[in-house]
């Protein structure tokens, strides 16, 4: 946790918050802060700044906050991801928030196990928790939006073309395609299949919806490593903002 | 497991192997293969090819193997990594193998907890197991070499300059440095700090050893996500080999 994220409910006045949950535990046990110390804070979906500890004991922490700095710019890649194993999805939510991705569409695919749609990783509370962890890691405040689309065909045919409008649309798929481009200068939408990949029908449907098929080379990457590799390659701003 | 990796001990003749361990379980339970099927195989540190199942039961699997294809090219980045939490190190070993990195130096740093040096993640058997998982994922046979250097100063002063000779040497460190370059066309050596980063003394020592300090932008990434992001950005060949 490289930043304490503040929620609306924490504010007891416009410039003062009181915390008593796991963030208090973090302040006491990990940061080992004391009254008078200043912590890095941010308002969820708002600005970054600092919080001066005015009062601290085992029950609560009261901070006087100053919030003046804009959060880092978003990474202009919309991610369309086939639902994968829950363990992997938890890491991907955290990673997506950490990399500054702001729009995720989690979709069904032929190789997505049906049981995954009954797991906690498609529940709002779980998703929210892992996204927060990502923001707390990378010092950002802007919560990504995660949309679940449990029906592949209606989503790809009826909704995806509008979502992809104005964006360079790529689907990463093993095989003899053009290499994935590098440092693209326009907004992007990137589709990544499940473990084992999209089936040919699904790739065809994505191509019909305006997606270019690109290759990541001869190595077959885990889904989460494909997400990080593609994000890092496609978005030059990751390093030079 | 996208490939069955074969060890010297498996060969009962130059073109025939017999398997009876977790790979047999995988063939039976995950692939659900039967006699006459052909599986993707590779000889550890050797060539890729195929294995025809000649005999299969619950005790063993015998394969007639043909090994003619070279493994994918190595990624020309030597990684120098401060020892981090065991959970993270396990993922990093697997990821390094998956990304085709072949030389890792795991070093001490001020923020490395001493107890990490007593954990299984510095033991050869553990390291080997996670490296194999990475190779099995990405369909490669060439095992990376992991060197442990529990003393920072002697390693950086006495050994590192020779290791870095002929390579572009970069240390990723938060702050107002030049952005991390993209698609570098020469061999590289990349140093990444522990959670919380290298301390200034350590960065100075690396600079004295010939390293340039580069920034990954305003977001603070987890160590494992820094490894994947930097590897993807630095090595263009990840996509167009």
Coordinates of C-alpha atoms in Angstrom, one line a residue:
Chain A
X1 CA 0.0 0.0 0.0
X2 CA 1.9 3.1 -1.3
X3 CA -1.1 5.4 -0.7
X4 CA -4.0 5.5 1.7
X5 CA -7.2 5.7 -0.4
X6 CA -10.0 7.8 1.1
X7 CA -13.7 7.1 0.5
X8 CA -16.6 9.6 0.8
X9 CA -17.7 8.0 4.1
X10 CA -14.3 8.7 5.7
X11 CA -14.7 12.5 5.5
X12 CA -16.0 14.0 8.8
X13 CA -15.4 17.5 7.3
X14 CA -14.2 18.7 3.9
X15 CA -10.6 18.5 5.0
X16 CA -10.6 15.8 7.7
X17 CA -11.0 12.1 7.6
X18 CA -11.3 9.4 10.3
X19 CA -10.2 5.8 9.6
X20 CA -10.8 2.7 11.7
X21 CA -10.5 -0.3 9.3
X22 CA -7.6 -2.1 7.7
X23 CA -6.1 1.2 6.7
X24 CA -5.7 2.0 10.5
X25 CA -4.0 -1.3 10.9
X26 CA -1.7 -0.5 8.0
X27 CA -0.9 2.9 9.5
X28 CA -0.1 1.4 12.9
X29 CA 1.6 -1.9 12.0
X30 CA 3.2 -1.4 8.6
X31 CA 4.0 2.3 8.3
X32 CA 4.3 2.6 12.1
X33 CA 3.3 6.2 11.9
X34 CA 2.7 8.6 14.8
X35 CA 0.8 11.8 15.5
X36 CA 2.4 14.6 13.5
X37 CA 3.5 12.4 10.6
X38 CA 2.4 13.0 7.0
X39 CA 1.1 10.2 4.8
X40 CA 0.5 10.0 1.1
X41 CA -3.3 9.9 0.5
X42 CA -5.7 10.1 -2.4
X43 CA -9.5 10.5 -2.7
X44 CA -11.1 7.7 -4.6
X45 CA -11.7 8.9 -8.1
X46 CA -10.3 12.3 -7.0
X47 CA -7.0 14.0 -6.3
X48 CA -3.8 12.9 -4.6
X49 CA -2.3 14.7 -1.7
X50 CA -1.1 14.4 1.9
X51 CA -2.7 13.6 5.2
X52 CA -1.3 15.0 8.5
X53 CA -2.0 12.6 11.4
X54 CA -3.8 14.8 14.0
X55 CA -4.9 11.9 16.3
X56 CA -3.9 8.2 16.3
X57 CA -4.7 5.4 18.7
X58 CA -5.7 1.8 18.4
X59 CA -9.4 2.7 17.6
X60 CA -9.0 5.4 14.9
X61 CA -6.8 7.7 13.0
X62 CA -7.7 11.3 12.2
X63 CA -6.0 13.0 9.3
X64 CA -6.1 16.6 8.0
X65 CA -5.9 16.2 4.3
X66 CA -4.7 18.4 1.4
X67 CA -5.6 17.1 -2.0
X68 CA -4.1 19.1 -4.9
X69 CA -2.3 16.7 -7.3
X70 CA -4.0 15.1 -10.3
X71 CA -3.7 11.3 -10.4
X72 CA -1.4 9.8 -13.2
X73 CA -2.9 9.8 -16.7
X74 CA -4.9 6.8 -17.7
X75 CA -3.4 4.2 -20.0
X76 CA -5.5 4.5 -23.2
X77 CA -6.2 0.8 -23.7
X78 CA -9.6 -0.8 -23.3
X79 CA -9.1 -4.4 -22.4
X80 CA -11.5 -7.2 -23.6
X81 CA -10.6 -10.3 -21.7
X82 CA -12.0 -13.8 -21.8
X83 CA -12.9 -14.9 -18.2
X84 CA -10.1 -17.1 -16.9
X85 CA -9.4 -19.1 -13.8
X86 CA -10.4 -17.1 -10.6
X87 CA -6.8 -17.1 -9.3
X88 CA -5.6 -15.5 -12.5
X89 CA -8.5 -13.0 -12.6
X90 CA -7.7 -11.7 -9.2
X91 CA -4.1 -11.0 -10.3
X92 CA -5.4 -9.4 -13.6
X93 CA -7.7 -7.0 -11.8
X94 CA -4.9 -5.9 -9.5
X95 CA -2.5 -5.6 -12.5
X96 CA -5.0 -3.8 -14.7
X97 CA -5.5 -1.1 -12.0
X98 CA -1.8 -1.0 -11.4
X99 CA -1.1 -0.4 -15.1
X100 CA -3.7 2.4 -15.3
X101 CA -6.2 0.5 -17.5
X102 CA -9.6 2.0 -16.9
X103 CA -12.1 0.0 -19.0
X104 CA -12.3 -3.8 -18.8
X105 CA -14.8 -6.1 -20.6
X106 CA -14.7 -9.6 -19.2
X107 CA -16.4 -11.8 -21.7
X108 CA -17.3 -15.4 -22.2
X109 CA -15.4 -17.7 -24.6
X110 CA -15.6 -21.3 -25.7
X111 CA -12.7 -22.3 -23.4
X112 CA -14.1 -20.4 -20.4
X113 CA -15.2 -23.0 -17.9
X114 CA -18.9 -22.4 -17.1
X115 CA -18.2 -22.6 -13.3
X116 CA -16.1 -19.5 -13.5
X117 CA -19.2 -17.4 -14.0
X118 CA -20.4 -18.6 -10.6
X119 CA -17.2 -17.7 -8.8
X120 CA -16.6 -14.6 -6.6
X121 CA -14.4 -13.1 -9.3
X122 CA -17.4 -11.9 -11.2
X123 CA -18.9 -10.3 -8.0
X124 CA -18.7 -6.5 -7.6
X125 CA -17.2 -6.6 -4.1
X126 CA -14.4 -9.0 -5.0
X127 CA -13.6 -7.0 -8.2
X128 CA -13.6 -3.8 -6.2
X129 CA -11.2 -5.1 -3.6
X130 CA -8.6 -6.2 -6.1
X131 CA -8.9 -3.0 -8.1
X132 CA -8.3 -1.0 -4.9
X133 CA -5.2 -3.1 -4.2
X134 CA -3.8 -2.2 -7.7
X135 CA -4.5 1.5 -7.1
X136 CA -2.9 1.4 -3.6
X137 CA 0.2 -0.1 -5.2
X138 CA 0.6 2.3 -8.1
X139 CA -0.5 5.5 -6.4
X140 CA -3.6 6.2 -8.5
X141 CA -7.2 7.1 -7.4
X142 CA -9.3 6.4 -10.5
X143 CA -11.1 3.1 -10.2
X144 CA -11.4 1.1 -13.4
X145 CA -14.8 0.0 -14.6
X146 CA -15.3 -3.8 -15.2
X147 CA -18.2 -4.9 -17.4
X148 CA -19.2 -8.6 -17.5
X149 CA -20.5 -10.0 -20.7
X150 CA -21.5 -13.6 -20.3
X151 CA -22.7 -14.0 -23.9
X152 CA -20.0 -13.8 -26.5
X153 CA -21.9 -13.4 -29.7
X154 CA -24.4 -10.7 -28.8
X155 CA -21.6 -8.7 -27.2
X156 CA -19.2 -9.0 -30.1
X157 CA -21.8 -8.4 -32.7
X158 CA -24.0 -5.8 -31.1
X159 CA -21.9 -3.9 -28.6
X160 CA -18.2 -4.2 -29.4
X161 CA -18.2 -2.3 -32.8
X162 CA -19.4 0.8 -31.0
X163 CA -17.0 0.4 -28.1
X164 CA -14.1 0.0 -30.6
X165 CA -15.0 3.1 -32.6
X166 CA -12.1 5.5 -32.8
X167 CA -9.7 3.0 -31.3
X168 CA -7.1 0.7 -32.9
X169 CA -8.5 -2.7 -32.3
X170 CA -6.2 -5.7 -31.8
X171 CA -6.7 -9.3 -30.9
X172 CA -3.6 -11.2 -29.6
X173 CA -3.7 -14.8 -31.0
X174 CA -0.9 -17.4 -31.4
X175 CA 0.0 -18.1 -35.1
X176 CA 1.5 -16.6 -38.1
X177 CA 0.1 -13.1 -37.9
X178 CA 1.7 -9.6 -38.0
X179 CA 3.7 -8.9 -34.9
X180 CA 2.1 -6.9 -32.2
X181 CA 2.9 -3.2 -32.9
X182 CA 4.9 -1.1 -30.4
X183 CA 4.2 2.3 -28.9
X184 CA 0.9 3.0 -30.6
X185 CA 0.0 6.7 -30.6
X186 CA -3.8 6.3 -30.6
X187 CA -6.4 4.9 -28.2
X188 CA -6.5 1.1 -28.4
X189 CA -8.8 -1.8 -27.6
X190 CA -7.1 -5.1 -27.0
X191 CA -8.8 -8.5 -26.9
X192 CA -7.0 -11.4 -25.1
X193 CA -8.3 -15.0 -25.1
X194 CA -8.5 -17.5 -22.2
X195 CA -5.9 -20.1 -21.4
X196 CA -5.7 -22.1 -24.6
X197 CA -6.8 -19.1 -26.7
X198 CA -9.9 -18.0 -28.6
X199 CA -11.2 -20.6 -31.0
X200 CA -11.1 -19.7 -34.8
X201 CA -14.8 -18.8 -34.7
X202 CA -14.2 -16.3 -32.0
X203 CA -11.2 -14.8 -33.7
X204 CA -13.3 -14.5 -36.9
X205 CA -16.1 -12.7 -35.0
X206 CA -13.6 -10.3 -33.5
X207 CA -12.1 -9.6 -37.0
X208 CA -15.6 -9.0 -38.3
X209 CA -16.0 -6.5 -35.5
X210 CA -12.9 -4.6 -36.8
X211 CA -10.1 -6.3 -34.9
X212 CA -6.6 -7.0 -36.4
X213 CA -5.0 -10.3 -35.4
X214 CA -1.5 -9.8 -34.0
X215 CA 1.1 -12.3 -32.7
X216 CA 3.2 -12.2 -29.5
X217 CA 5.9 -14.4 -31.0
X218 CA 6.7 -18.1 -30.5
X219 CA 6.3 -18.2 -26.8
X220 CA 2.9 -19.1 -25.3
X221 CA 2.4 -16.7 -22.4
X222 CA 0.1 -17.1 -19.4
X223 CA -2.9 -14.8 -19.7
X224 CA -1.7 -12.4 -17.0
X225 CA 1.8 -12.2 -18.7
X226 CA 0.1 -11.5 -22.0
X227 CA -1.8 -8.7 -20.4
X228 CA 1.4 -7.1 -19.0
X229 CA 3.5 -7.7 -22.1
X230 CA 0.9 -6.2 -24.4
X231 CA 0.2 -3.2 -22.3
X232 CA 3.9 -2.4 -21.9
X233 CA 4.5 -2.7 -25.6
X234 CA 1.5 -0.9 -26.9
X235 CA 1.6 2.1 -24.7
X236 CA 4.7 4.2 -24.9
X237 CA 3.5 6.5 -22.2
X238 CA 4.1 3.8 -19.6
X239 CA 7.6 5.2 -19.2
X240 CA 7.9 8.7 -20.5
X241 CA 4.9 10.5 -19.1
Chain B
X1 CA 1.9 -27.4 -19.5
X2 CA 2.1 -26.8 -23.2
X3 CA 5.0 -29.1 -23.7
X4 CA 6.3 -32.3 -22.0
X5 CA 9.9 -31.7 -21.1
X6 CA 12.2 -34.7 -21.2
X7 CA 15.2 -35.3 -19.0
X8 CA 18.3 -37.5 -19.6
X9 CA 17.0 -40.1 -17.2
X10 CA 13.8 -40.5 -19.2
X11 CA 15.5 -41.9 -22.2
X12 CA 15.5 -45.8 -22.4
X13 CA 17.0 -45.6 -26.0
X14 CA 18.1 -42.6 -28.1
X15 CA 14.6 -42.2 -29.5
X16 CA 12.4 -43.6 -26.8
X17 CA 11.4 -42.3 -23.3
X18 CA 9.4 -43.7 -20.4
X19 CA 7.6 -41.4 -18.0
X20 CA 6.0 -42.3 -14.7
X21 CA 5.8 -39.1 -12.6
X22 CA 3.6 -36.0 -12.7
X23 CA 4.0 -35.8 -16.5
X24 CA 2.2 -39.2 -16.7
X25 CA -0.6 -37.8 -14.6
X26 CA -0.8 -34.8 -16.9
X27 CA -0.9 -37.0 -20.0
X28 CA -3.7 -39.1 -18.4
X29 CA -5.8 -36.5 -16.6
X30 CA -5.3 -33.2 -18.4
X31 CA -4.5 -34.1 -22.0
X32 CA -6.5 -37.3 -21.7
X33 CA -4.3 -38.8 -24.4
X34 CA -4.4 -42.4 -25.6
X35 CA -2.0 -44.8 -27.4
X36 CA -1.3 -43.5 -31.0
X37 CA -1.6 -39.8 -30.0
X38 CA 1.3 -37.4 -30.6
X39 CA 2.4 -34.9 -28.0
X40 CA 4.6 -31.9 -28.1
X41 CA 7.8 -32.7 -26.4
X42 CA 11.2 -31.1 -25.8
X43 CA 14.6 -32.3 -24.4
X44 CA 15.7 -30.2 -21.5
X45 CA 18.4 -27.8 -22.9
X46 CA 17.9 -29.5 -26.3
X47 CA 15.5 -29.5 -29.2
X48 CA 11.7 -29.4 -29.5
X49 CA 9.7 -32.1 -31.3
X50 CA 7.0 -34.7 -31.0
X51 CA 6.4 -37.9 -29.1
X52 CA 4.2 -40.7 -30.3
X53 CA 2.5 -42.6 -27.5
X54 CA 3.5 -46.2 -28.0
X55 CA 2.3 -47.5 -24.7
X56 CA 0.1 -45.9 -22.0
X57 CA -1.3 -47.2 -18.7
X58 CA -1.7 -46.0 -15.2
X59 CA 2.0 -46.9 -14.4
X60 CA 3.9 -45.4 -17.3
X61 CA 3.9 -43.9 -20.7
X62 CA 6.3 -44.8 -23.4
X63 CA 6.9 -42.3 -26.2
X64 CA 8.8 -42.6 -29.5
X65 CA 10.4 -39.1 -29.9
X66 CA 11.6 -37.0 -32.8
X67 CA 13.5 -33.9 -31.8
X68 CA 14.3 -31.6 -34.7
X69 CA 13.2 -28.1 -34.0
X70 CA 15.3 -25.5 -32.3
X71 CA 13.8 -23.8 -29.2
X72 CA 12.8 -20.2 -29.5
X73 CA 15.7 -17.6 -29.3
X74 CA 16.7 -16.4 -25.9
X75 CA 15.7 -12.9 -24.8
X76 CA 19.0 -11.0 -24.6
X77 CA 18.5 -9.4 -21.2
X78 CA 20.5 -10.4 -18.1
X79 CA 18.4 -9.7 -15.0
X80 CA 19.9 -8.5 -11.7
X81 CA 17.1 -8.7 -9.1
X82 CA 17.1 -7.9 -5.4
X83 CA 15.7 -10.8 -3.4
X84 CA 12.1 -10.1 -2.7
X85 CA 9.3 -12.0 -0.8
X86 CA 9.3 -15.7 -1.5
X87 CA 5.7 -15.6 -3.0
X88 CA 6.9 -13.0 -5.5
X89 CA 10.2 -14.8 -6.3
X90 CA 8.3 -18.0 -7.2
X91 CA 6.3 -16.0 -9.8
X92 CA 9.4 -14.2 -11.0
X93 CA 11.3 -17.4 -11.7
X94 CA 8.4 -18.8 -13.6
X95 CA 7.9 -15.5 -15.5
X96 CA 11.6 -15.2 -16.3
X97 CA 11.7 -18.6 -17.9
X98 CA 8.4 -17.8 -19.7
X99 CA 9.9 -14.6 -21.1
X100 CA 13.0 -16.4 -22.4
X101 CA 15.4 -14.7 -19.9
X102 CA 18.4 -17.0 -19.4
X103 CA 20.7 -15.3 -16.8
X104 CA 19.4 -14.1 -13.4
X105 CA 21.5 -12.7 -10.6
X106 CA 19.5 -12.6 -7.4
X107 CA 21.3 -10.2 -5.0
X108 CA 21.0 -8.8 -1.6
X109 CA 19.8 -5.2 -0.9
X110 CA 19.2 -3.0 2.1
X111 CA 15.5 -3.6 1.9
X112 CA 15.7 -7.4 1.5
X113 CA 14.6 -9.0 4.7
X114 CA 17.3 -11.3 6.0
X115 CA 14.9 -14.1 6.5
X116 CA 14.3 -14.4 2.8
X117 CA 17.9 -15.8 2.4
X118 CA 16.8 -18.8 4.6
X119 CA 13.6 -19.5 2.6
X120 CA 13.2 -22.3 0.0
X121 CA 13.3 -19.8 -2.9
X122 CA 17.1 -19.6 -2.7
X123 CA 17.3 -23.4 -2.9
X124 CA 18.3 -25.0 -6.2
X125 CA 15.4 -27.6 -6.2
X126 CA 12.7 -24.9 -5.7
X127 CA 14.2 -22.6 -8.3
X128 CA 14.5 -25.5 -10.7
X129 CA 10.8 -26.4 -10.3
X130 CA 9.5 -22.9 -11.0
X131 CA 11.8 -22.4 -14.0
X132 CA 10.5 -25.7 -15.4
X133 CA 7.0 -24.5 -15.0
X134 CA 7.9 -21.4 -17.0
X135 CA 9.5 -23.4 -19.8
X136 CA 6.5 -25.8 -19.9
X137 CA 4.2 -22.8 -20.3
X138 CA 6.1 -21.0 -23.1
X139 CA 7.3 -24.1 -25.0
X140 CA 11.0 -23.6 -24.5
X141 CA 13.7 -26.1 -23.4
X142 CA 16.6 -24.0 -22.3
X143 CA 16.8 -23.7 -18.5
X144 CA 17.8 -20.2 -17.2
X145 CA 20.7 -20.0 -14.8
X146 CA 20.1 -18.4 -11.5
X147 CA 23.1 -17.1 -9.4
X148 CA 22.6 -16.0 -5.8
X149 CA 24.8 -13.2 -4.5
X150 CA 24.1 -12.6 -0.8
X151 CA 26.6 -9.8 -0.5
X152 CA 25.7 -6.6 -2.4
X153 CA 29.0 -4.6 -2.4
X154 CA 31.5 -7.3 -3.4
X155 CA 29.2 -8.5 -6.1
X156 CA 28.5 -5.0 -7.6
X157 CA 32.1 -3.8 -7.2
X158 CA 34.1 -6.9 -8.2
X159 CA 31.8 -9.1 -10.4
X160 CA 29.2 -6.9 -12.0
X161 CA 31.4 -4.7 -14.3
X162 CA 32.7 -7.9 -16.1
X163 CA 29.1 -9.3 -16.4
X164 CA 27.9 -6.0 -17.8
X165 CA 30.7 -5.7 -20.4
X166 CA 29.3 -5.5 -23.9
X167 CA 25.7 -4.9 -22.6
X168 CA 23.6 -1.8 -22.2
X169 CA 23.2 -1.6 -18.4
X170 CA 20.0 -0.1 -16.9
X171 CA 18.7 0.2 -13.4
X172 CA 15.0 0.9 -13.0
X173 CA 14.5 3.4 -10.2
X174 CA 11.5 5.7 -9.3
X175 CA 12.3 9.4 -9.8
X176 CA 13.1 12.0 -12.3
X177 CA 15.3 10.0 -14.6
X178 CA 15.3 9.4 -18.4
X179 CA 12.4 7.2 -19.4
X180 CA 13.2 3.5 -19.9
X181 CA 14.1 3.1 -23.6
X182 CA 12.1 0.9 -25.9
X183 CA 13.1 -1.9 -28.3
X184 CA 16.8 -1.8 -27.6
X185 CA 18.8 -3.5 -30.3
X186 CA 21.8 -4.7 -28.2
X187 CA 22.3 -7.1 -25.3
X188 CA 21.1 -5.7 -22.1
X189 CA 21.5 -6.1 -18.3
X190 CA 18.7 -4.8 -16.2
X191 CA 18.8 -4.2 -12.4
X192 CA 15.5 -4.1 -10.5
X193 CA 15.3 -3.3 -6.8
X194 CA 13.2 -4.9 -4.0
X195 CA 9.8 -3.7 -2.9
X196 CA 10.5 -0.2 -1.8
X197 CA 13.4 0.1 -4.2
X198 CA 17.1 0.3 -4.0
X199 CA 18.4 2.9 -1.5
X200 CA 20.5 5.8 -3.0
X201 CA 23.8 4.2 -1.9
X202 CA 22.9 1.1 -3.9
X203 CA 21.8 3.1 -7.0
X204 CA 25.1 5.0 -6.8
X205 CA 27.1 1.7 -6.7
X206 CA 25.2 0.4 -9.7
X207 CA 25.9 3.7 -11.6
X208 CA 29.6 3.4 -10.7
X209 CA 29.4 -0.2 -12.2
X210 CA 28.3 1.4 -15.4
X211 CA 24.5 1.4 -15.1
X212 CA 22.1 4.1 -16.4
X213 CA 19.2 5.0 -14.1
X214 CA 15.9 4.9 -16.0
X215 CA 12.3 5.6 -14.9
X216 CA 9.2 3.6 -15.4
X217 CA 6.9 6.6 -15.1
X218 CA 4.7 7.8 -12.2
X219 CA 3.2 4.5 -11.3
X220 CA 4.9 2.4 -8.7
X221 CA 4.8 -1.2 -10.0
X222 CA 5.1 -4.4 -8.0
X223 CA 8.5 -6.1 -8.6
X224 CA 7.0 -8.8 -10.8
X225 CA 5.1 -6.3 -12.9
X226 CA 8.2 -4.2 -13.3
X227 CA 10.0 -7.3 -14.6
X228 CA 7.3 -8.0 -17.2
X229 CA 6.9 -4.4 -18.2
X230 CA 10.6 -3.8 -18.6
X231 CA 11.2 -7.0 -20.5
X232 CA 8.4 -6.3 -22.9
X233 CA 9.5 -2.7 -23.6
X234 CA 13.3 -3.4 -23.9
X235 CA 13.1 -6.4 -26.2
X236 CA 11.4 -5.8 -29.5
X237 CA 12.0 -9.5 -30.4
X238 CA 9.3 -10.5 -28.0
X239 CA 6.8 -10.1 -30.8
X240 CA 8.5 -10.2 -34.1
X241 CA 10.9 -13.1 -34.0

